[in-house]
XYZ file of C-alpha atoms in Angstrom:
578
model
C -52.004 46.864 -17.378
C -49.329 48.722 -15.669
C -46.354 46.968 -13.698
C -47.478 47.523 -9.889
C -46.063 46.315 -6.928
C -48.099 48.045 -4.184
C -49.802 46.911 -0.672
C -53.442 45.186 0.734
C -54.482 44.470 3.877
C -50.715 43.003 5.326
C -50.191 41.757 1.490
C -47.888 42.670 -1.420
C -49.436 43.015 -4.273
C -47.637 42.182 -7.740
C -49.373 43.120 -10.995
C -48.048 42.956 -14.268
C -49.400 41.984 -17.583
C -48.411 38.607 -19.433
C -44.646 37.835 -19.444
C -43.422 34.749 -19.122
C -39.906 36.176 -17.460
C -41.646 37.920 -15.263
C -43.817 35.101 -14.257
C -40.240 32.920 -13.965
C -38.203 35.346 -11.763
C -41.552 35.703 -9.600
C -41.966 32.297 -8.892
C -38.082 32.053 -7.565
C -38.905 34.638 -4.917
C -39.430 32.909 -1.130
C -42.522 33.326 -0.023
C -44.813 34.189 -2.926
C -48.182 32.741 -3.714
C -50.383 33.083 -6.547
C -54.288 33.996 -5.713
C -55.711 32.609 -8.833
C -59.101 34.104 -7.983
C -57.620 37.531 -7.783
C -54.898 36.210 -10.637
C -52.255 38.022 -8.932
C -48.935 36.891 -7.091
C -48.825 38.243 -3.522
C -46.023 38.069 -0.911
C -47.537 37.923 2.897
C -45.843 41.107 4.840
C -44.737 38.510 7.621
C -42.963 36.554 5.304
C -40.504 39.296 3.864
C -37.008 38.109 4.862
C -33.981 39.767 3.392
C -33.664 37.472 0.304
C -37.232 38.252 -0.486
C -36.896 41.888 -0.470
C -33.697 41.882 -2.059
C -35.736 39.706 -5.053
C -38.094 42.118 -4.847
C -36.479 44.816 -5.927
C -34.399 43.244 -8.250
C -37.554 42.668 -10.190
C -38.492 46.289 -9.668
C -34.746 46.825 -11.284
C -34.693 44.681 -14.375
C -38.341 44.713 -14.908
C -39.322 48.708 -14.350
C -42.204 48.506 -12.017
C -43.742 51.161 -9.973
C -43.950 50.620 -6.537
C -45.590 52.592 -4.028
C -44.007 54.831 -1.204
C -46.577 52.576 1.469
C -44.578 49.892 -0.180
C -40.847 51.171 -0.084
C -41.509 52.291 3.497
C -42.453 48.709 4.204
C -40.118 46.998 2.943
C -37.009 49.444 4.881
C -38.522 48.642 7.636
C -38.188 45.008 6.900
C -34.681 44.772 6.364
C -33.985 47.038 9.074
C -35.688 44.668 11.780
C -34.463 41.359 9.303
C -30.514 42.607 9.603
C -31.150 43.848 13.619
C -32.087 40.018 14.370
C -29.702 38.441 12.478
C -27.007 40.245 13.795
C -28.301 39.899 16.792
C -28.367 35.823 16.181
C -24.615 36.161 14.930
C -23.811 38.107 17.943
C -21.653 35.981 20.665
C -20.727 39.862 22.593
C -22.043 42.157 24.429
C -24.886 44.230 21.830
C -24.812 47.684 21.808
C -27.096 49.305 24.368
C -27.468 46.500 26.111
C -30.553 45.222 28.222
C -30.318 46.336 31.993
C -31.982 43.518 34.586
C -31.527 43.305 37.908
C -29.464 40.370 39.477
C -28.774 39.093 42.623
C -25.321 39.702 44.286
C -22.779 37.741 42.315
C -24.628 37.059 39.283
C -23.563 38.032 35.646
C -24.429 37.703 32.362
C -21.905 36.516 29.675
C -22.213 38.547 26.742
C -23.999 35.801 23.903
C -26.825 35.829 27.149
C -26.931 39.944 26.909
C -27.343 39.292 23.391
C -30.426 36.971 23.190
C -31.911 38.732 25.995
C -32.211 41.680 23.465
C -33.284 39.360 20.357
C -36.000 37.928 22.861
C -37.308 41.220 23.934
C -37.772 42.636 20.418
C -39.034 39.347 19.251
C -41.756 39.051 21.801
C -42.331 35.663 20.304
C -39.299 33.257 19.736
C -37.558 29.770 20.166
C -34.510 29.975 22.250
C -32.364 27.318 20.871
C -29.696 27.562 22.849
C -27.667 24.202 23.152
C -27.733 22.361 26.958
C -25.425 24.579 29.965
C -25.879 27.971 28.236
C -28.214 29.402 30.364
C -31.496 28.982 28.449
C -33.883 29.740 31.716
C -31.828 32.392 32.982
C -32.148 34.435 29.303
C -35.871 33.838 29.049
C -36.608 34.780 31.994
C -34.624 38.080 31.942
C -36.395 38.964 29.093
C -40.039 38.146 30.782
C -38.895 40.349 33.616
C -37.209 43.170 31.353
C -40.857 43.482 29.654
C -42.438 43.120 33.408
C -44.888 40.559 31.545
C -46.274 39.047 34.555
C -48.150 36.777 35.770
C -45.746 34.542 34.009
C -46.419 30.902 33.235
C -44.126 28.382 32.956
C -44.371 24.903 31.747
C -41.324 22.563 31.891
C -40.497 19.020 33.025
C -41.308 17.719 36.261
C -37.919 17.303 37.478
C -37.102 21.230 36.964
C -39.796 22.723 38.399
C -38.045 23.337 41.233
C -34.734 25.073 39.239
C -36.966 27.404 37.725
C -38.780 28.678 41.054
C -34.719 28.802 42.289
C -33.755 30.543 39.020
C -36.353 33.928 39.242
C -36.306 33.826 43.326
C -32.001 33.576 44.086
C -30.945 34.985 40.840
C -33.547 37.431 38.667
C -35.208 38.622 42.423
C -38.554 38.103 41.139
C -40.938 36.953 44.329
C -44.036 34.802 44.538
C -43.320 31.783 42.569
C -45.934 28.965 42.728
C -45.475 25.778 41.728
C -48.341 23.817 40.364
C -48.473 19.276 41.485
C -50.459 17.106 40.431
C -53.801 16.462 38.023
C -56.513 18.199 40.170
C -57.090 21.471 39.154
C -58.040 23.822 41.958
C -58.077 28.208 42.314
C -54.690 29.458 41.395
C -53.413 31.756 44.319
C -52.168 35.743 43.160
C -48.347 35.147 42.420
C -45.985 36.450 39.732
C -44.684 33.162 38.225
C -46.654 29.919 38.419
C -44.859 26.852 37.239
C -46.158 23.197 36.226
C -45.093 20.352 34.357
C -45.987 19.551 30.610
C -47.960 16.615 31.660
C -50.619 18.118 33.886
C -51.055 21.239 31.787
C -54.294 19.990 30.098
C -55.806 19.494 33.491
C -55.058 23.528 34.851
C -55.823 25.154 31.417
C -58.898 26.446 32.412
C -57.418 27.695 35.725
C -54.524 28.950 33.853
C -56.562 31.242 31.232
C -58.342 33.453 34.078
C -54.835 34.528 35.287
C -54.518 36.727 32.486
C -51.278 35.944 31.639
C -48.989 38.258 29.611
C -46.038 35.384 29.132
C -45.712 31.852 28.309
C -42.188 30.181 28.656
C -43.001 26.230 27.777
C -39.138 24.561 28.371
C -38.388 21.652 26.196
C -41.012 22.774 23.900
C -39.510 20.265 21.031
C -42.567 17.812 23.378
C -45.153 19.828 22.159
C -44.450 18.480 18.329
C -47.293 16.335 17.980
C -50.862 18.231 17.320
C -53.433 15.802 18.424
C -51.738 15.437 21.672
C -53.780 16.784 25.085
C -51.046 18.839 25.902
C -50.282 20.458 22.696
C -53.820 21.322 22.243
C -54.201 23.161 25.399
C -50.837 25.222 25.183
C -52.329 26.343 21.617
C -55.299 27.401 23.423
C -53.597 29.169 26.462
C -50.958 30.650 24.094
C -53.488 32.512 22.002
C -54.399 34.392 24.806
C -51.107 35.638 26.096
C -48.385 37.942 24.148
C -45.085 37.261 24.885
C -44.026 33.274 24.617
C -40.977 32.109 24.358
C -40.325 28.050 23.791
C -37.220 26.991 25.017
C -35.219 23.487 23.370
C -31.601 22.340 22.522
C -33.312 20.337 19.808
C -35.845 22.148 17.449
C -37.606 19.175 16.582
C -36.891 15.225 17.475
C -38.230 13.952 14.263
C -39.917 15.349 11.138
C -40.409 18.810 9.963
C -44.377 18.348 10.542
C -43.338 18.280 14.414
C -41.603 22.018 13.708
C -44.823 23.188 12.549
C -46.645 22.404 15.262
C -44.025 24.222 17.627
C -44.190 27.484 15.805
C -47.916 27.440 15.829
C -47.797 27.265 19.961
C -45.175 29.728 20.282
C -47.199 31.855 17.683
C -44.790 33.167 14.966
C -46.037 30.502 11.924
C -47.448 33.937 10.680
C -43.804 35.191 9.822
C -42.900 32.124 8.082
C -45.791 31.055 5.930
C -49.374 31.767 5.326
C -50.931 28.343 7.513
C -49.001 24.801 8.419
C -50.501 23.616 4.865
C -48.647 26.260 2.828
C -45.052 26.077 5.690
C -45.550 21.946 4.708
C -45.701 22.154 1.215
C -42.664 24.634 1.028
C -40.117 22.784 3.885
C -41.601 19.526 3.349
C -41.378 16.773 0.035
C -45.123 16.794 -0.126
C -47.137 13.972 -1.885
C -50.562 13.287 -1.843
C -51.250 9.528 -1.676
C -54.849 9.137 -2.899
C -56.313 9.430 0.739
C -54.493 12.650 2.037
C -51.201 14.513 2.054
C -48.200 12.806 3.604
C -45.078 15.218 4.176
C -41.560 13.467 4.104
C -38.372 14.889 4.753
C -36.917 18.633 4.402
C -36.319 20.826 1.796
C -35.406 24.603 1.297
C -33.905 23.692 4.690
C -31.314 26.805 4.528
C -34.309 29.439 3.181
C -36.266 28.000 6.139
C -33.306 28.671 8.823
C -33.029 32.253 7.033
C -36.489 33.347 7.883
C -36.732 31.723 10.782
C -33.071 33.812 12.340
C -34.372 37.160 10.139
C -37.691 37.117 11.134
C -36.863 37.449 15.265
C -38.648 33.324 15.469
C -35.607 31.196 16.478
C -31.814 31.975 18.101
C -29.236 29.226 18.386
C -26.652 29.193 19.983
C -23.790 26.167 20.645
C -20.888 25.806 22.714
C -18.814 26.218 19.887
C -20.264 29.109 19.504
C -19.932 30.983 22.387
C -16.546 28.856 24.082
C -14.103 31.810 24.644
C -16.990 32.944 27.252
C -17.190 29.826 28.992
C -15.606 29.033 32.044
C -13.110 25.923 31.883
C -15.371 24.020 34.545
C -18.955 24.857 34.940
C -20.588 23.188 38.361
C -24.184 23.873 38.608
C -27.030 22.553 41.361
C -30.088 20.892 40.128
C -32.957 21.372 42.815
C -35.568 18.804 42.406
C -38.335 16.768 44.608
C -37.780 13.696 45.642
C -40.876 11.304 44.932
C -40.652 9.214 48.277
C -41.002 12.131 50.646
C -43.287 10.235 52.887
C -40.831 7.431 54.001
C -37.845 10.010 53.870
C -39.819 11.986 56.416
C -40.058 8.680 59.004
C -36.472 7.773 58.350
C -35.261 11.454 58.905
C -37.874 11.391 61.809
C -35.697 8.316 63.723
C -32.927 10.802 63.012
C -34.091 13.363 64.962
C -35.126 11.517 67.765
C -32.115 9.563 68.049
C -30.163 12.917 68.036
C -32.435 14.432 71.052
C -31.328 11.042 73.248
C -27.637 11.998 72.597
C -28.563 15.149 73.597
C -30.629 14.575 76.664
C -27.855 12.002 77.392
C -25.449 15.035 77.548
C -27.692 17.375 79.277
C -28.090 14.374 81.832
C -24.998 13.855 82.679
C -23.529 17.322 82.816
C -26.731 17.288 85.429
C -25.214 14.764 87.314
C -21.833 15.873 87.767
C -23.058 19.516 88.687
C -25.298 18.368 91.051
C -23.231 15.583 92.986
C -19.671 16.851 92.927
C -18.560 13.744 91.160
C -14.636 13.509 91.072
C -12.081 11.384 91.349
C -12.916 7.622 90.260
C -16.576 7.729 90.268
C -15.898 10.965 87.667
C -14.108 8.566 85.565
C -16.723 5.399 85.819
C -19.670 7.980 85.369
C -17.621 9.141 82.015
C -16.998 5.620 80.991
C -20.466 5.125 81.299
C -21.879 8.016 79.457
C -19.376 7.668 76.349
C -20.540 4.063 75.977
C -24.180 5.158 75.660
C -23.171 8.219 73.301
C -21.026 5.337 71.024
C -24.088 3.277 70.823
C -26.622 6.149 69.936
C -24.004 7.407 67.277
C -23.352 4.053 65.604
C -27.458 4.137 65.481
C -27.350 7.775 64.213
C -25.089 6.819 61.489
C -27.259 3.738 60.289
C -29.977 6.027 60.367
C -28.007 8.338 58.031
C -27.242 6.050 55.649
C -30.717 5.046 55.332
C -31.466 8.717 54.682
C -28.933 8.934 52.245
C -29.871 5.882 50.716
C -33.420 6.901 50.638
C -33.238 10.403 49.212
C -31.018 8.607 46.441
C -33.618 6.679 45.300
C -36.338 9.642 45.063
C -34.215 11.235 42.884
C -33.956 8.631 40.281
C -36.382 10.023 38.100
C -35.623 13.183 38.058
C -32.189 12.342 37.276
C -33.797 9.865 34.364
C -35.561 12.698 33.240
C -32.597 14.844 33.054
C -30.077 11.963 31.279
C -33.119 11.381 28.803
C -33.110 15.169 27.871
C -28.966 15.241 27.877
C -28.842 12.249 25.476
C -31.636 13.744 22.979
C -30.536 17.679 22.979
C -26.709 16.699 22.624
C -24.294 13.846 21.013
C -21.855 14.040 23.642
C -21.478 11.489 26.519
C -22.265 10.972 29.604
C -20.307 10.091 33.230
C -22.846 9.281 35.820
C -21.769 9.123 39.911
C -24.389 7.079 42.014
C -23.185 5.544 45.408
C -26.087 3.340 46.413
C -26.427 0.009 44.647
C -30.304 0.291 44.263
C -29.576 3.648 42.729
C -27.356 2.380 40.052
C -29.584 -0.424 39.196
C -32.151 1.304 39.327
C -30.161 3.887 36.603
C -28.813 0.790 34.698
C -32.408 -0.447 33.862
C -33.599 2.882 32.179
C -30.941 2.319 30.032
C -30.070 -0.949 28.997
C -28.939 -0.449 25.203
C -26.846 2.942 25.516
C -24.674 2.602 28.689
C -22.019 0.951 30.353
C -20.862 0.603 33.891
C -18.347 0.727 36.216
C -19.808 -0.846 39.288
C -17.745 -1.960 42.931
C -18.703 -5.906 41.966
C -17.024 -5.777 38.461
C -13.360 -7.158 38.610
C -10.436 -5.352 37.520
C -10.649 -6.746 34.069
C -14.345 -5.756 33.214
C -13.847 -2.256 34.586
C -11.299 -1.639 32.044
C -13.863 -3.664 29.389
C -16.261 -1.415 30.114
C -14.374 2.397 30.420
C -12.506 1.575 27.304
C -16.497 0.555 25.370
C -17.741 3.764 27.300
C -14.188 5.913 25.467
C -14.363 4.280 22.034
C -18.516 2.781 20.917
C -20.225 5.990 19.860
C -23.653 3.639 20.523
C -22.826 3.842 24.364
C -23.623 7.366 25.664
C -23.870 6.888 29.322
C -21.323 5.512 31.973
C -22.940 4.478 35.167
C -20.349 4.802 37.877
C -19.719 3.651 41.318
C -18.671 6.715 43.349
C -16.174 4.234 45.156
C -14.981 2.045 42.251
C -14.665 4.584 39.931
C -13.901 7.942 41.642
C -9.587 7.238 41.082
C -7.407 6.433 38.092
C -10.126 5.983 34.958
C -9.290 8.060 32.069
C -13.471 8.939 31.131
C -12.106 12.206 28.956
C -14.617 11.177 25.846
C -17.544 13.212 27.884
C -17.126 16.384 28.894
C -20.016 15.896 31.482
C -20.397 14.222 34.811
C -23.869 14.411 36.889
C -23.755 13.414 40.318
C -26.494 11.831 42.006
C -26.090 11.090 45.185
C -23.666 13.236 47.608
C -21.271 11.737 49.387
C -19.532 12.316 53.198
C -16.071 13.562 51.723
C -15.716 16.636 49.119
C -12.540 15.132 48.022
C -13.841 11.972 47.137
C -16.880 13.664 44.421
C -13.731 16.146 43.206
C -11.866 13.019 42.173
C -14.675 11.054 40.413
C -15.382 14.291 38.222
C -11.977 14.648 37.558
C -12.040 11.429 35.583
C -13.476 13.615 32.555
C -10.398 15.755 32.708
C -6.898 14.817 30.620
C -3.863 16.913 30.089
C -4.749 19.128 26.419
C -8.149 19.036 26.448
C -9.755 22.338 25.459
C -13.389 21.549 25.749
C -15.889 23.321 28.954
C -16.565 20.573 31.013
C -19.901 20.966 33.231
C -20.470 19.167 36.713
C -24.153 18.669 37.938
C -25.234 17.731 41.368
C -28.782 16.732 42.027
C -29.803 17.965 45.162
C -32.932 17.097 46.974
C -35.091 19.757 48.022
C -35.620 20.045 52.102
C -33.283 17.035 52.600
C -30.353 15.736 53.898
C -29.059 16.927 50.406
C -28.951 20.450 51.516
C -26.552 20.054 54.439
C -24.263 17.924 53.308
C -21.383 20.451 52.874
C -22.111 21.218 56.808
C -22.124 17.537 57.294
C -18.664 16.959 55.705
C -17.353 20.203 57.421
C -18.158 18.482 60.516
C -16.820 15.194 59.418
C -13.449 15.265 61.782
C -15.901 16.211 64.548
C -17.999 13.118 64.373
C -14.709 10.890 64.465
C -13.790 12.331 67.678
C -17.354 12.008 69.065
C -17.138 8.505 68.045
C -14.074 8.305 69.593
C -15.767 9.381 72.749
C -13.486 13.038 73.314
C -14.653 16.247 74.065
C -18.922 16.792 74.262
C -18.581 19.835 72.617
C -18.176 17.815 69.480
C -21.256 16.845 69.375
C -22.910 19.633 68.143
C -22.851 17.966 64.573
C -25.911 17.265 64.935
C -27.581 20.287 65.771
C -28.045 19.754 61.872
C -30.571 17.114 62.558
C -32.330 19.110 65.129
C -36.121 19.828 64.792
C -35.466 23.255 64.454
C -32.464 23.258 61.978
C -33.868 20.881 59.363
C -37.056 22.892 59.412
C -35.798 26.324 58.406
């Protein structure tokens, strides 16, 4: 029997006659099995990473097999596209000949980004691993649109549904972006992107396959770990229909190895790592079989495992560390959401408005009046009297109507912003500074999570603030830092996070640049990120024209100039509608 190594149907084939050496250095090559039937060793094509190939032919070397030119051809190829993705992976530049996508106005791509685009777009199927504020959504989805593999779906958590119709729309220009709510399914309209939430996406499957889909981008895909769930069932199902899918996750897996399988069998490369999840278990896993059934434990060949995953174009990581000369030494970023209590914002904001139209009318009245009568003199000055102590009264309403807004839209963005500190505290192990203004908003903050936070709240005295900052600075158990935007916005040292997420916006710019500075301190070389969760078609989206007009209000209050008053032309019908 000669010494063959040649090819089969997406196999190579290894055949040699009896030698126990031979049999040893085979068995030490990743990725071989024996097919006792056939009583040959074979090595899966998908499964040829660099150290495999290199083993390879190190046994054609000290052995003296023939292998064929099918074979040889293969195997270049191989390390050709195994060295392109793991440079690729290693890259944290600009690649040579790099992607070209379209951006809006003002929008760049940092170099590690240009770099994963290009892994992504040769991979066609990959995790994107890149660790929390490094642009995860914005590199997928360049790559989707490079490869024009629409109708794109996306599935992602609740709360960012809303970022990712903002992300294609105001920064990749790609139009027609619907966004799937709630558990009925109903007849998907024509669009380019349609985006839902992981838990509903059992309920639209069916809705979702006759789209024809030619991408799948499922965002903290490290949910989809567990098999026998609804959800990870159905994205297995819609997945096998569509080409290009990319899962996206600072964390690869929350818990076991087992979990990791599941992952790469939704996002469809488990064929580049190992034969089936039984033969990926047995090799990553400390398999045992208990008498009743297999039970996999632990990791091992953990390094081989991150080696074919990087060669084989299945998984890019990236960390700050990483990539920190291109980040910028402050990073503030808007998180769009929904707010969950839209029905009593809408009567609060509509008591706004209508208040508003009576200081308006009020104005329109009396500028009537003084046309019309030729008012001068005293009765000018008791008409004005009169007038600015109706506008005072309507204002001081206006302004408790505001605060109710305010204090409304804070609350319907608790859980989005619980959704968003969960995800923070599982994909990283750095802490947390979180600015909430409303006392129902803080509580309501402080109850998600009792065991890993502390707070800073406008009831605390003097001593337990400085209890509490200095637990927050020094117990690596307490993660999160709920803070009063008025007790703790001046003089706290916070500098063990390097992250602040505001909740709530507040009247005065000044007052939210303070309370993030409180993560700052002379010497310290680490990015630090601001977040502001902003309310979609709220008061939220005009509250930098609010605070512009801030001085303006005082006046009005103050009963000066009419003119003034158009502040609140932002809480006209026609303003808050467009």
């Amino acid at each position: 029997m000669i010494k063959l190594i040649s090819h089969h149907k997406g196999n190579i084939l290894i055949q040699f006659p009896f030698n126990a050496n031979i049999i040893s250095d085979v068995r030490s090559i990743p990725g071989r099995v024996y097919v006792k039937q056939d009583k040959q060793w074979v090595i899966p094509v998908h499964s040829l990473t660099t150290d495999t190939i290199t083993r390879i032919m190190e046994l054609k070397d000290d052995y003296e097999f023939k292998i064929t030119d099918e074979v040889a051809s293969i195997l270049k190829t191989r390390q050709q596209s195994n060295i392109n993705f793991k440079n690729l992976a290693e890259l944290n530049d600009v690649p040579e000949n790099p992607i070209k996508v379209e951006l809006a106005e003002g929008i760049q791509f940092r170099g590690y980004q240009q770099a994963g685009i290009k892994y992504l777009v040769e991979s066609k199927n990959c995790i994107l691993g890149y660790e929390m504020r490094l642009g995860k959504s914005i590199t997928a989805g360049a790559a989707v649109k490079h490869l024009n593999a629409f109708p794109l779906i996306i599935v992602t958590t609740a709360s960012t549904k809303i970022h990712w119709k903002h992300e294609f729309e105001n920064k990749l220009l790609v139009t027609n972006v619907h966004i799937i709510n709630g558990k009925t399914p109903y007849a998907l309209p024509e669009s380019n992107v349609y985006v839902l939430n992981h838990a509903i996406i059992q309920y639209h499957k069916d809705n979702l396959l006759k789209l024809n889909a030619k991408s799948l981008i499922i965002d903290e895909i490290h949910n989809f770990g567990s098999k026998s769930s609804s959800r990870t069932k159905a994205a297995i199902e819609l997945g096998k229909k569509i080409p290009v899918r990319y899962g996206l996750t600072g964390t690869l897996f929350r818990n076991n190895i087992k979990e990791l399988s599941t992952i790469l069998e939704v996002i469809g490369v488990m064929p580049r790592i190992a034969t089936d999840s039984f033969s990926f278990l047995h090799t990553y896993t400390n398999a045992e079989h208990n008498g009743y059934g297999w039970v996999f434990k632990g990791g091992k060949n953990l390094l081989e495992l991150n080696n074919r995953l990087i060669s084989s174009g299945s998984y890019l990581r990236k960390t700050q560390l990483d990539v920190m000369k291109e980040l910028p030494p402050i990073q503030t970023t808007v998180l769009p959401v929904a707010i969950t209590n839209r029905k009593e914002y809408s009567m609060i904001e509509s008591g706004v408005i209508s208040t508003v139209s009576k200081v308006q009318d009020n104005l329109l009245l009396f500028n009537e009046f003084i046309e019309q009568n030729s008012v001068e003199g005293r009765r000018l000055g008791l008409a004005k009297k009169k007038f600015n102590e109706e506008k005072k009264e309507l204002i001081n309403q206006v302004l408790k109507q505001i605060t109710l807004l305010k204090e409304c839209v804070g609350r319907g963005k608790v859980d989005a912003a619980v959704e968003w500190i969960t995800a923070f505290i599982n994909d990283t192990d750095e802490k947390l500074v979180v600015f909430a203004h409303h006392k129902t908003v803080q509580a309501a903050l402080l109850k998600q999570f009792p065991d890993n936070s502390c707070a800073i709240l406008a009831e605390y005295s003097g001593e337990k603030r400085e209890e509490q900052r200095n637990l927050f600075n020094t117990d690596p158990t307490k993660r999160i830092i709920i803070c009063s935007l008025m007790a703790a916005s001046e003089g706290i040292d916070l500098s063990s996070a390097n992250t602040v997420l505001h909740t709530e916006y507040w009247w005065n710019p000044a007052i939210m640049d303070q309370a993030s500075a409180r993560i700052k301190r002379v010497g310290k070389t680490n990015p630090l990120s601001i977040y502001f969760i902003s309310a979609e078609e709220s008061i939220d989206q005009y509250s930098e024209g609010i605070i512009s007009k801030k001085s303006a209000l005082n006046r009005a209050v103050d009963g000066v100039e009419e003119q003034d008053l158009n502040f609140f032309n932002y809480f006209s019908t026609s303003t808050l509608r467009t």
